[in-house]
Coordinates of C-alpha atoms in Angstrom, one line a residue:
M1 CA 0.0 0.0 0.0
E2 CA 1.5 3.4 -1.1
N3 CA 2.1 5.9 1.5
Q4 CA -0.2 9.0 1.3
K5 CA 1.8 12.3 0.9
I6 CA 1.1 14.6 3.7
S7 CA 0.8 18.2 2.6
S8 CA 2.7 20.5 5.0
S9 CA 4.5 23.7 5.2
F10 CA 7.8 21.9 5.9
S11 CA 7.8 19.3 3.4
R12 CA 11.1 18.5 1.6
E13 CA 9.7 18.5 -1.9
R14 CA 9.3 22.3 -1.7
F15 CA 12.9 23.0 -1.7
S16 CA 13.7 20.9 -4.8
F17 CA 14.7 24.1 -6.6
L18 CA 17.8 24.4 -4.4
P19 CA 21.1 23.6 -6.1
I20 CA 22.0 21.0 -3.6
K21 CA 19.6 18.6 -5.2
R22 CA 21.6 18.8 -8.3
L23 CA 25.1 18.0 -7.0
K24 CA 26.4 15.0 -8.7
F25 CA 28.9 13.9 -6.2
I26 CA 26.3 13.5 -3.4
K27 CA 25.3 9.8 -3.3
T28 CA 22.0 9.1 -1.9
R29 CA 21.7 6.0 0.4
K30 CA 19.3 3.2 0.0
K31 CA 15.9 4.5 1.3
A32 CA 14.7 3.1 4.5
P33 CA 12.0 0.5 4.5
V34 CA 8.6 1.9 4.6
S35 CA 5.6 0.7 6.5
D36 CA 1.9 1.4 5.7
F37 CA 1.4 2.5 9.3
N38 CA 1.4 6.0 8.1
N39 CA -2.2 5.4 6.9
E40 CA -3.1 5.0 10.5
T41 CA -4.5 8.1 12.4
D42 CA -2.2 9.6 15.0
F43 CA -4.3 8.3 17.8
Q44 CA -4.1 4.8 16.4
T45 CA -0.3 5.0 16.3
I46 CA -0.2 6.2 19.9
K47 CA -2.4 3.5 21.1
R48 CA -0.3 0.8 19.4
V49 CA 3.1 1.9 20.8
L50 CA 2.0 3.4 24.2
P51 CA 2.2 0.0 26.1
L52 CA 5.7 -0.7 24.9
L53 CA 7.0 2.8 25.5
L54 CA 5.7 2.8 29.1
I55 CA 7.2 -0.7 29.8
G56 CA 10.4 0.4 28.4
H57 CA 10.5 3.9 30.2
I58 CA 9.6 2.2 33.5
L59 CA 12.3 -0.4 33.1
L60 CA 14.9 2.3 32.4
L61 CA 13.8 4.4 35.5
A62 CA 14.1 1.3 37.7
A63 CA 17.6 0.7 36.4
T64 CA 18.9 3.7 38.3
P65 CA 18.1 2.6 41.8
V66 CA 19.6 -0.8 40.8
L67 CA 22.9 0.8 39.6
L68 CA 22.9 2.9 43.0
S69 CA 22.6 -0.4 45.0
L70 CA 25.4 -2.0 43.0
M71 CA 27.7 0.9 43.6
H72 CA 26.7 0.8 47.3
Y73 CA 25.7 4.5 47.3
K74 CA 24.2 5.7 50.6
S75 CA 22.6 8.7 49.3
S76 CA 19.2 8.7 47.9
I77 CA 18.4 8.7 44.3
I78 CA 17.1 12.3 44.6
E79 CA 20.3 13.5 46.0
I80 CA 22.6 11.6 43.7
T81 CA 20.9 12.8 40.5
C82 CA 20.7 16.5 41.4
H83 CA 23.9 18.1 40.1
W84 CA 25.0 21.5 38.5
D85 CA 22.0 23.2 37.0
C86 CA 19.6 21.1 39.1
H87 CA 20.7 23.2 42.2
W88 CA 20.0 26.4 40.4
Y89 CA 16.6 25.3 39.3
A90 CA 15.8 24.2 42.8
A91 CA 16.8 27.4 44.3
I92 CA 14.5 29.3 42.0
A93 CA 11.7 26.9 42.5
K94 CA 12.0 27.3 46.4
G95 CA 12.8 31.0 46.8
G96 CA 12.2 32.6 43.3
Y97 CA 14.8 35.0 41.8
I98 CA 17.0 37.0 44.2
T99 CA 16.7 40.9 44.3
P100 CA 20.4 42.3 43.9
L101 CA 22.1 43.5 47.0
I102 CA 24.0 46.8 47.0
E103 CA 26.9 46.0 49.4
Q104 CA 27.3 42.3 49.1
R105 CA 26.9 40.1 46.1
D106 CA 24.4 37.2 46.7
P107 CA 25.3 33.9 44.7
G108 CA 21.5 33.6 44.2
Q109 CA 21.8 36.4 41.7
D110 CA 23.3 34.0 39.2
T111 CA 19.9 32.2 39.0
W112 CA 18.9 35.1 36.6
A113 CA 20.5 33.2 33.7
F114 CA 17.9 30.3 34.2
F115 CA 14.6 30.9 32.6
P116 CA 11.5 30.5 34.8
L117 CA 9.2 28.0 33.2
F118 CA 10.8 24.7 34.3
P119 CA 11.2 25.9 38.0
L120 CA 7.6 27.2 38.0
A121 CA 6.4 23.8 36.8
V122 CA 8.4 22.0 39.4
R123 CA 7.1 24.4 42.1
F124 CA 3.6 23.8 41.0
L125 CA 4.0 20.1 40.9
S126 CA 5.5 20.2 44.4
K127 CA 2.6 22.2 45.7
I128 CA 0.0 19.8 44.6
T129 CA 1.9 16.6 45.5
H130 CA 3.6 17.9 48.7
L131 CA 6.9 16.5 47.4
D132 CA 10.1 18.4 47.9
I133 CA 11.4 20.4 44.9
E134 CA 14.2 17.9 43.8
T135 CA 11.7 15.0 43.9
S136 CA 9.2 17.0 42.1
A137 CA 11.6 17.8 39.4
L138 CA 12.6 14.2 38.9
W139 CA 8.8 13.1 38.7
L140 CA 8.0 15.9 36.3
N141 CA 10.5 14.7 33.7
A142 CA 9.5 11.1 34.3
C143 CA 6.0 12.1 33.4
L144 CA 7.0 14.4 30.4
L145 CA 9.5 12.0 28.8
P146 CA 6.8 9.6 27.2
L147 CA 4.9 12.6 25.8
L148 CA 8.1 14.0 24.4
I149 CA 8.7 10.7 22.7
L150 CA 5.2 10.5 21.4
A151 CA 5.3 14.1 20.1
T152 CA 8.7 13.4 18.3
M153 CA 7.3 10.2 17.0
L154 CA 4.3 11.9 15.5
Y155 CA 6.3 14.7 13.9
A156 CA 8.5 12.1 12.2
K157 CA 5.4 10.3 11.2
A158 CA 4.1 13.3 9.6
K159 CA 7.4 14.0 7.8
N160 CA 7.2 10.4 6.3
I161 CA 10.6 9.6 7.9
L162 CA 9.2 7.1 10.5
Y163 CA 9.1 3.4 9.2
S164 CA 8.8 1.7 12.7
A165 CA 7.1 3.5 15.6
P166 CA 8.1 0.9 18.3
L167 CA 11.8 0.9 17.0
F168 CA 11.7 4.7 17.1
C169 CA 10.5 4.8 20.7
L170 CA 13.1 2.3 21.8
F171 CA 15.8 4.2 19.8
F172 CA 14.7 7.5 21.6
L173 CA 14.6 5.7 25.2
I174 CA 18.2 4.3 25.0
F175 CA 19.7 7.4 23.1
P176 CA 22.9 7.8 25.2
L177 CA 22.9 11.6 25.5
G178 CA 19.2 11.5 26.3
I179 CA 20.3 11.2 29.9
W180 CA 19.2 14.9 30.6
Y181 CA 15.6 14.0 30.0
R182 CA 15.5 11.7 32.9
I183 CA 17.3 14.0 35.4
Q184 CA 16.2 17.4 37.0
Y185 CA 17.1 19.4 34.0
S186 CA 14.9 21.5 31.6
E187 CA 15.8 19.5 28.4
C188 CA 12.6 17.4 28.7
L189 CA 10.3 20.2 29.0
Y190 CA 12.0 22.2 26.4
G191 CA 12.0 19.3 23.8
L192 CA 8.4 18.6 24.4
L193 CA 7.5 22.2 23.7
L194 CA 9.6 22.4 20.7
M195 CA 8.3 19.2 19.2
M196 CA 4.5 20.3 19.9
T197 CA 5.3 23.5 18.1
L198 CA 6.7 21.8 15.1
Y199 CA 4.0 19.1 15.1
F200 CA 1.1 21.8 15.1
M201 CA 3.0 23.8 12.4
Q202 CA 3.3 20.5 10.4
K203 CA -0.4 20.0 10.7
G204 CA -1.0 23.6 9.6
S205 CA -2.4 24.7 12.8
I206 CA -0.6 28.1 13.6
Q207 CA -2.9 29.0 16.4
L208 CA -2.1 25.8 18.3
A209 CA 1.5 26.0 17.5
S210 CA 1.6 29.5 19.1
I211 CA 0.8 28.1 22.5
P212 CA 3.8 25.8 23.1
A213 CA 6.1 28.5 21.2
F214 CA 5.0 31.0 23.9
L215 CA 6.0 28.7 26.5
L216 CA 9.3 27.8 24.7
T217 CA 10.6 31.3 24.9
A218 CA 10.0 31.3 28.6
C219 CA 11.9 28.0 29.1
R220 CA 15.3 28.5 27.4
P221 CA 17.4 31.3 25.8
T222 CA 17.4 29.5 22.5
G223 CA 13.5 29.5 22.4
M224 CA 13.4 33.0 20.9
I225 CA 15.7 32.1 17.9
I226 CA 14.0 28.8 17.4
S227 CA 10.6 30.6 17.1
A228 CA 12.1 33.1 14.6
V229 CA 13.5 30.4 12.5
I230 CA 10.2 28.5 12.5
A231 CA 8.3 31.7 11.6
F232 CA 10.6 32.5 8.8
F233 CA 10.5 28.9 7.4
H234 CA 6.8 29.2 7.5
F235 CA 6.9 32.3 5.4
I236 CA 9.3 31.2 2.8
S237 CA 7.3 28.0 2.5
A238 CA 4.5 30.0 0.7
F239 CA 6.7 30.4 -2.3
T240 CA 7.3 26.7 -2.6
E241 CA 3.9 25.3 -1.6
P242 CA 2.4 23.3 -4.5
D243 CA -1.1 24.6 -3.7
Y244 CA 0.2 28.1 -4.2
S245 CA 0.7 29.7 -7.8
G246 CA 4.1 28.1 -8.2
S247 CA 6.0 25.5 -6.4
T248 CA 9.6 26.9 -7.0
F249 CA 8.9 30.2 -8.6
H250 CA 7.8 28.3 -11.8
S251 CA 4.5 27.2 -12.8
D252 CA 3.7 23.8 -14.0
K253 CA 4.2 25.0 -17.6
K254 CA 7.7 26.0 -16.7
K255 CA 6.6 29.7 -17.3
K256 CA 8.7 31.8 -14.9
I257 CA 6.7 33.8 -12.2
S258 CA 8.3 36.9 -10.7
F259 CA 9.0 37.3 -7.2
Y260 CA 6.9 40.4 -7.0
H261 CA 3.9 38.5 -8.4
C262 CA 4.4 35.8 -5.8
L263 CA 4.8 38.3 -3.1
C264 CA 1.5 40.1 -3.9
T265 CA -0.7 37.1 -4.0
S266 CA -3.1 36.6 -1.1
Q267 CA -1.6 33.3 -0.1
K268 CA 1.8 35.1 0.5
I269 CA 0.2 37.9 2.5
K270 CA -1.6 35.4 4.5
A271 CA 1.7 33.4 5.2
L272 CA 3.2 36.8 6.3
I273 CA 0.5 37.6 8.6
E274 CA 0.5 34.0 10.1
S275 CA 4.3 34.0 10.5
S276 CA 4.3 37.6 12.1
S277 CA 1.5 36.7 14.4
F278 CA 3.2 33.3 15.4
F279 CA 6.4 35.1 16.1
I280 CA 4.9 38.0 18.2
I281 CA 2.9 35.6 20.4
S282 CA 5.8 33.2 20.9
A283 CA 8.2 36.1 21.7
S284 CA 5.7 37.3 24.5
G285 CA 7.1 34.5 26.7
L286 CA 10.6 36.0 26.8
A287 CA 9.2 39.5 27.0
F288 CA 7.3 38.8 30.1
Y289 CA 10.5 37.4 31.8
M290 CA 12.4 40.5 30.7
I291 CA 9.8 42.7 32.3
Y292 CA 9.9 40.7 35.3
L293 CA 13.6 41.1 35.5
H294 CA 13.5 44.8 34.8
Q295 CA 11.1 45.2 37.8
I296 CA 13.2 43.4 40.3
T297 CA 16.6 44.3 39.1
G298 CA 16.3 47.3 36.7
D299 CA 18.1 45.2 33.9
A300 CA 15.7 43.4 31.4
M301 CA 18.9 41.7 30.0
A302 CA 20.1 40.3 33.4
F303 CA 19.9 36.7 32.2
S304 CA 22.5 37.6 29.5
H305 CA 24.8 39.8 31.8
V306 CA 25.0 37.0 34.3
Q307 CA 26.6 34.9 31.6
I308 CA 29.3 37.8 31.2
G309 CA 29.9 37.4 35.0
W310 CA 30.6 33.8 34.3
H311 CA 33.2 34.9 31.7
R312 CA 31.1 33.6 28.8
Y313 CA 31.4 36.5 26.4
F314 CA 29.7 36.7 23.1
A315 CA 32.1 36.2 20.3
N316 CA 32.3 34.5 16.8
P317 CA 31.2 30.9 17.3
I318 CA 33.9 29.5 14.8
H319 CA 36.5 31.4 16.7
H320 CA 35.4 29.6 19.9
L321 CA 35.3 26.3 18.3
I322 CA 38.6 26.5 16.7
H323 CA 40.3 28.0 19.7
D324 CA 39.0 25.3 22.0
I325 CA 40.1 22.5 19.8
H326 CA 43.7 23.9 19.6
A327 CA 43.8 24.7 23.4
H328 CA 41.7 21.9 24.8
H329 CA 40.3 24.2 27.5
H330 CA 37.3 21.9 28.1
G331 CA 38.7 18.5 27.2
F332 CA 39.1 16.3 24.1
A333 CA 35.6 14.8 24.5
L334 CA 33.7 18.1 24.1
D335 CA 35.7 19.0 21.0
V336 CA 34.6 15.6 19.5
F337 CA 31.1 16.2 20.4
A338 CA 31.2 19.7 18.8
L339 CA 32.7 18.5 15.6
A340 CA 30.2 15.5 15.6
G341 CA 27.4 18.0 16.0
V342 CA 28.6 20.2 13.1
A343 CA 28.9 17.0 10.9
L344 CA 25.3 15.9 11.8
I345 CA 23.9 19.2 10.9
I346 CA 25.7 19.3 7.5
W347 CA 24.5 15.7 7.0
G348 CA 20.9 16.8 7.8
F349 CA 21.3 19.5 5.0
F350 CA 22.4 17.1 2.6
K351 CA 19.5 14.7 3.2
G352 CA 17.1 17.5 2.6
Q353 CA 16.1 18.0 6.3
W354 CA 16.2 21.8 6.0
L355 CA 14.0 22.8 9.0
E356 CA 15.6 20.4 11.6
S357 CA 19.0 21.3 10.2
L358 CA 18.4 25.1 10.4
L359 CA 17.0 24.9 14.0
L360 CA 20.0 22.9 15.1
T361 CA 22.4 25.3 13.4
A362 CA 20.7 28.3 15.2
T363 CA 20.9 26.4 18.4
A364 CA 24.6 25.6 17.9
I365 CA 25.5 29.0 16.9
L366 CA 23.9 30.6 19.9
S367 CA 25.6 28.2 22.2
L368 CA 29.0 28.4 20.6
S369 CA 29.0 32.1 20.5
T370 CA 29.5 32.1 24.3
G371 CA 31.8 29.0 24.5
I372 CA 31.9 25.3 23.9
N373 CA 30.6 24.5 27.3
S374 CA 27.8 21.9 27.4
I375 CA 27.7 21.7 23.6
H376 CA 27.1 17.9 23.8
R377 CA 23.9 18.5 25.9
I378 CA 22.8 21.4 23.8
I379 CA 23.0 19.7 20.5
F380 CA 22.6 16.0 21.1
A381 CA 20.0 16.3 23.9
N382 CA 17.7 17.9 21.2
P383 CA 14.9 15.8 19.9
L384 CA 15.8 17.2 16.4
A385 CA 19.2 15.7 16.6
I386 CA 17.7 12.3 17.5
I387 CA 15.6 12.5 14.5
L388 CA 18.6 13.1 12.3
C389 CA 20.5 10.2 14.0
W390 CA 17.3 8.0 13.5
Q391 CA 17.4 8.7 9.8
M392 CA 21.2 7.7 9.7
I393 CA 20.6 4.2 11.0
T394 CA 17.4 3.4 9.3
P395 CA 19.0 2.2 6.0
L396 CA 21.3 -0.2 8.0
S397 CA 20.7 -3.8 7.9
R398 CA 19.0 -5.5 10.9
P399 CA 22.2 -7.1 12.4
I400 CA 24.1 -3.8 12.2
R401 CA 21.1 -2.0 13.8
N402 CA 20.6 -4.4 16.5
T403 CA 24.4 -4.2 17.3
L404 CA 24.2 -0.3 17.3
F405 CA 21.2 -0.6 19.7
S406 CA 23.1 -2.8 22.1
I407 CA 26.1 -0.3 22.1
M408 CA 23.7 2.5 22.7
L409 CA 22.1 0.9 25.7
L410 CA 25.5 0.1 27.2
S411 CA 26.6 3.8 26.5
D412 CA 23.4 5.0 28.2
V413 CA 24.4 2.8 31.3
I414 CA 28.0 4.2 31.3
L415 CA 26.8 7.7 31.1
T416 CA 24.3 7.2 33.8
I417 CA 27.0 5.9 36.1
V418 CA 29.2 8.9 35.2
W419 CA 26.4 11.3 36.0
L420 CA 25.8 9.7 39.3
H421 CA 29.5 10.1 40.2
G422 CA 29.0 13.9 39.6
S423 CA 31.4 14.3 36.6
A424 CA 31.8 17.8 35.4
F425 CA 32.0 16.5 31.9
L426 CA 28.3 16.1 31.7
A427 CA 27.3 19.3 33.4

């Protein structure tokens, strides 16, 4: 049964006019096997994979206490999993943001660099469950992770790049650098909001997409840039949508259509209005946080100025990358992850995944502009990077893929142990 083509504003076919499609030296891999589950409704797909997803998720959560017992840790799982940024988020959830002192600098002022949505969600859950903050943060991510995997799966399904929903869920669960989805970090909430935004945009529901996008900009500094890229991508898609007057600035009769003619059509004006309204609504999340910071500190950009206090100055991201590779200021492993992230993004462009690659590029540039710190988490703990990695393994044979899955599971266990030891490498 042939797969039905899903009309979307982010489809790959609409960028067939780009010259990259005509490069002779780029060899396309054998296409991944395709299943007819794409003819299912989204609800049917969720219903089919949900039991397996929950079982796998529970088993992985149960593995952490087992590892603690094997390593003879005396601390509780809550204490042993809360490191680095977890303490900052916990401080915000417990006492809010600190008003600046005049004569003495309070360390709590550094919390301005951390956006409010995740600590607010943790505090809300703590209030209704009467659990402590650290425990609430752990349970929040434990509940959000299945939702994140389902949202990512449905987005991949809508993009026609998902040939096995159960395998994709397993791949996501054991993805080694997905450890930050299970600990008290904001990656899980951020990823869920990102994938909800992309899924609703993929389905053509701009109004629904604006809601998670609004929350996205209140969750992480990259949310604003991500929303801008999505809005821009939606606008330019109007010039390549087959339903419009020309799919690639040319009609079906190969008669050239001027850029001015395309711009003046009602569809293009509608796309401009939709993109602008989407961006304005999404930017409001960041705007509210900036207004709040202005009220308590007098500095709406305090979240950025704190980074300067941490000696993370804005500079050319390429300079940061090259300088760190030569100097090894943050270790060889981070350099490898940074280069691997760049290679993954370039591969995504070659495969025609323009939106995913553009979003990862924007994320990487914003992160590298202040240094190479945490680049492995910022790139590879992003569901879009997991989607690209999924596309890389789908053409592989079953024996190779099974071997790769085993290596991933082992790596996940090793990184979990490293995190429990409090290694600064994973901060």
